[in-house]
Coordinates of C-alpha atoms in Angstrom, one line a residue:
X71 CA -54.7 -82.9 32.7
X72 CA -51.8 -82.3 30.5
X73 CA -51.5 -79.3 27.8
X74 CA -51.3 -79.8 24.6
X75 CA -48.6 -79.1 22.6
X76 CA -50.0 -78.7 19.4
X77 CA -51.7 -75.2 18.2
X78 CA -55.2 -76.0 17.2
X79 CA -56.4 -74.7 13.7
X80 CA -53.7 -73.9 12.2
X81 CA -53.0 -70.7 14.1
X82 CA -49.4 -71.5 13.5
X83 CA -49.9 -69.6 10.1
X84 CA -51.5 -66.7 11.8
X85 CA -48.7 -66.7 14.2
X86 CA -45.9 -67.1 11.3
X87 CA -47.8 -64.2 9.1
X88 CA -47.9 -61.6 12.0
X89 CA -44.4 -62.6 12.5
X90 CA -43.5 -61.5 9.1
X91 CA -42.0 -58.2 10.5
X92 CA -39.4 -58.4 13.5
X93 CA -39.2 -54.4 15.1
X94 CA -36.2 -55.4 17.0
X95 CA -33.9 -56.3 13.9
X96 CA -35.8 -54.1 11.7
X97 CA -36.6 -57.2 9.3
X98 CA -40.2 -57.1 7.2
X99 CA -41.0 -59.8 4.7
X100 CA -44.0 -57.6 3.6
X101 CA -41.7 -55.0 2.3
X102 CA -42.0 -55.5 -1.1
X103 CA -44.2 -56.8 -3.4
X104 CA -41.8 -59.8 -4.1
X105 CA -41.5 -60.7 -0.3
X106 CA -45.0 -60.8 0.0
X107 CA -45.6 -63.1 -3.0
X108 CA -42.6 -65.4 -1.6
X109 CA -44.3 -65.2 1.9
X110 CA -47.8 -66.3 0.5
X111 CA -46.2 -69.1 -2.0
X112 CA -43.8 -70.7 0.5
X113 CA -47.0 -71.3 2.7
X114 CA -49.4 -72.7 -0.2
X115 CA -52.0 -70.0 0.3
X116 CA -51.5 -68.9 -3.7
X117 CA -52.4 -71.2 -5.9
X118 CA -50.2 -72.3 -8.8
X119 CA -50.7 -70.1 -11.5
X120 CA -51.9 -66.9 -9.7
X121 CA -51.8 -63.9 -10.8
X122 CA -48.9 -61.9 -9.6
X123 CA -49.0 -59.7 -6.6
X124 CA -49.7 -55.9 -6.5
X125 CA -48.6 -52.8 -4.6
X126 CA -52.2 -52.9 -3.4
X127 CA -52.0 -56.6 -2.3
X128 CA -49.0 -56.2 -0.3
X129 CA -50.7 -53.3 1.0
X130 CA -53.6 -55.5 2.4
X131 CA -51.3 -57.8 3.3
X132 CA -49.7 -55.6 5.6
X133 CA -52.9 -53.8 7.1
X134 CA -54.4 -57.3 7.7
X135 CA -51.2 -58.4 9.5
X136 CA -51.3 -55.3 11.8
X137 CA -55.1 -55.7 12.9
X138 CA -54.3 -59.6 13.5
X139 CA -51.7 -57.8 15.8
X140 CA -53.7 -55.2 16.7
X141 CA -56.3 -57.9 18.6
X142 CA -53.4 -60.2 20.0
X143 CA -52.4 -57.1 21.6
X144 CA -56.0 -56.4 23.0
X145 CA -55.6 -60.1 23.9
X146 CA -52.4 -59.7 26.1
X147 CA -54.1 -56.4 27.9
X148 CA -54.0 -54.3 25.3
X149 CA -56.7 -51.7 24.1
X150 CA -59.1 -53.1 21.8
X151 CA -58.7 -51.2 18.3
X152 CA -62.2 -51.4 16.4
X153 CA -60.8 -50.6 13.1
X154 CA -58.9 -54.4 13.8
X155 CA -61.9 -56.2 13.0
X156 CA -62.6 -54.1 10.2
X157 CA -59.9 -54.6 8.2
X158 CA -60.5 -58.3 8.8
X159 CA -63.8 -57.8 7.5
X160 CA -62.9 -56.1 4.5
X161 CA -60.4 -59.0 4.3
X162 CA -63.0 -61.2 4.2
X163 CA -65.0 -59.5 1.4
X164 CA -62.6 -59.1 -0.6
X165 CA -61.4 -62.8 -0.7
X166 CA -65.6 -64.2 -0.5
X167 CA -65.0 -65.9 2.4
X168 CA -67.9 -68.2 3.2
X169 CA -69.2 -71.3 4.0
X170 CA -68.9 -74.2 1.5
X171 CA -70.7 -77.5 1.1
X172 CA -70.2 -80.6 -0.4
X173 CA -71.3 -84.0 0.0
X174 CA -72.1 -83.9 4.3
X175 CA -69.2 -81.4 4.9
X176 CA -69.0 -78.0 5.1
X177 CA -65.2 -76.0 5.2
X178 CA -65.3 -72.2 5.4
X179 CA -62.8 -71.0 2.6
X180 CA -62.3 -68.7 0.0
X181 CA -64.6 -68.2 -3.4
X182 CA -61.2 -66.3 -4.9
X183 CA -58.1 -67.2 -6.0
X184 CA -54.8 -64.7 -5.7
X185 CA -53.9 -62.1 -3.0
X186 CA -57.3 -62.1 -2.0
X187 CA -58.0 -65.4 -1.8
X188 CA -54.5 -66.3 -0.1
X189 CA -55.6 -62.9 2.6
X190 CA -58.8 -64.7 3.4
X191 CA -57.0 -67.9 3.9
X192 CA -55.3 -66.4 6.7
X193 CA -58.8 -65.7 8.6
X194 CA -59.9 -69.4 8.7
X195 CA -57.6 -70.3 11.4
X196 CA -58.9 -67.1 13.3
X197 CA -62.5 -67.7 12.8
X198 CA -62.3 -71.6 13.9
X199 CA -60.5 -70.1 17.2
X200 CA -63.0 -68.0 17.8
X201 CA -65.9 -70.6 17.5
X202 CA -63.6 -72.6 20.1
X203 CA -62.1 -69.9 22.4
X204 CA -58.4 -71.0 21.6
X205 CA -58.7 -67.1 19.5
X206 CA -57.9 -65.5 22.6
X207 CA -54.6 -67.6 23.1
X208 CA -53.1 -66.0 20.7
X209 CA -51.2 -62.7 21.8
X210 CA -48.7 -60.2 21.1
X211 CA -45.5 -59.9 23.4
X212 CA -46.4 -56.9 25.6
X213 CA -42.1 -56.6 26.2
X214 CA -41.2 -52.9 24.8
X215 CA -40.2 -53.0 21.1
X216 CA -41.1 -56.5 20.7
X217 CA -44.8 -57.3 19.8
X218 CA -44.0 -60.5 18.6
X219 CA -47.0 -63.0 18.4
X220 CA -47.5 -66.3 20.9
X221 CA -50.0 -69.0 21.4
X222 CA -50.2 -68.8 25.1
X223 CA -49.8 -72.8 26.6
X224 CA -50.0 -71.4 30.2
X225 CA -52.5 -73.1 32.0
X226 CA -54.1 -70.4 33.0
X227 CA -53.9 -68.0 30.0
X228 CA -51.5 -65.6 31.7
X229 CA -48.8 -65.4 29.7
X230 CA -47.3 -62.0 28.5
X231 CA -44.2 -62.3 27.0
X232 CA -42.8 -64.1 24.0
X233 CA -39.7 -65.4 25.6
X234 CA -39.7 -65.1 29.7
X235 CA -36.1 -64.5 29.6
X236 CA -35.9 -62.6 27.0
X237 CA -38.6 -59.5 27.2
X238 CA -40.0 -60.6 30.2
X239 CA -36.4 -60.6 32.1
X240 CA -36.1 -56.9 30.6
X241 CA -39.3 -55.8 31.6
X242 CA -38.9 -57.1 35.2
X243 CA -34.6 -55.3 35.3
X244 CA -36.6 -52.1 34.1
X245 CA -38.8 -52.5 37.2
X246 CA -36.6 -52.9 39.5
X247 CA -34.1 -50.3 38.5
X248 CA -36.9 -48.0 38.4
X249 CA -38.0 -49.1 42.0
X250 CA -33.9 -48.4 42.8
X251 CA -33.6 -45.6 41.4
X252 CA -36.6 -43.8 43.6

């Protein structure tokens, strides 16, 4: 059986917002209130017309970005971090993020508009890979410095770097040199 190629559920956004901030290069589209706002807009997640973006939303922005993180970490071997799910929750909240009927379908979105609406956006993707399992594909690079976020297509969910020859080459030099060196 062949792999798909495709991310399901639009995790692709998830991936692309956690992704906002590079460590290595020292790059962070959350850094200011503008980047943020430009972030959000470029991706349709603000509707036209919104009203315009706070210290306080970029602030969320950024502690929601960090516990998305923070759990595709814990999915790569990480620690789990309990305060991760609680920032999503308070995510959640704070954009009315429920279920929505009409006619015979139902879509989980947001009952807000602006920062917090776009915030809670974010989490659909997350909470339809949950229901399916395809959640835990998504990881965080475990290679030092890097954390950048993955959808895992190995078959058998093992993946732990980004880029095998990038931070997985690195990591695998640094063991050996350290085996060398004793």
């Amino acid at each position: 059986m062949a792999m798909t190629t495709q991310i399901p559920h639009n995790l692709d956004l998830v991936i692309d917002f956690v992704n906002t901030v590079e460590y290595d290069i020292g790059s962070d589209s959350l850094a200011t209130v503008d980047g943020a706002a430009t972030w959000l807009n470029e991706r349709g997640l603000l509707e036209p017309g919104a009203t315009a973006l706070t210290s306080s939303d970029r602030q969320s922005a950024v502690a929601l970005r960090e516990a998305l993180r923070s759990l595709m970490l814990a999915h790569n071997g990480g620690p789990p971090d309990p305060a991760a799910a609680e920032a999503m929750e308070v995510a959640a909240r704070r954009g009315e993020l429920a279920v929505h009927f009409e006619g015979d379908g139902a879509e989980l979105r947001p009952g807000v508009g602006g920062a917090r609406g776009a915030l809670a956006r974010l989490l659909v993707p997350v909470a339809e890979g949950i229901r399916d399992g395809s959640w835990t594909r998504v990881k965080a690079c475990r290679g030092d410095g890097c954390r950048w976020a993955f959808y895992d297509r190995s078959r058998n969910r093992s993946a732990r770097w980004c880029e095998m020859a990038v931070c997985g080459n690195r990591t695998k030099v640094r063991a050996y040199r350290a085996r060398g060196a004793r």
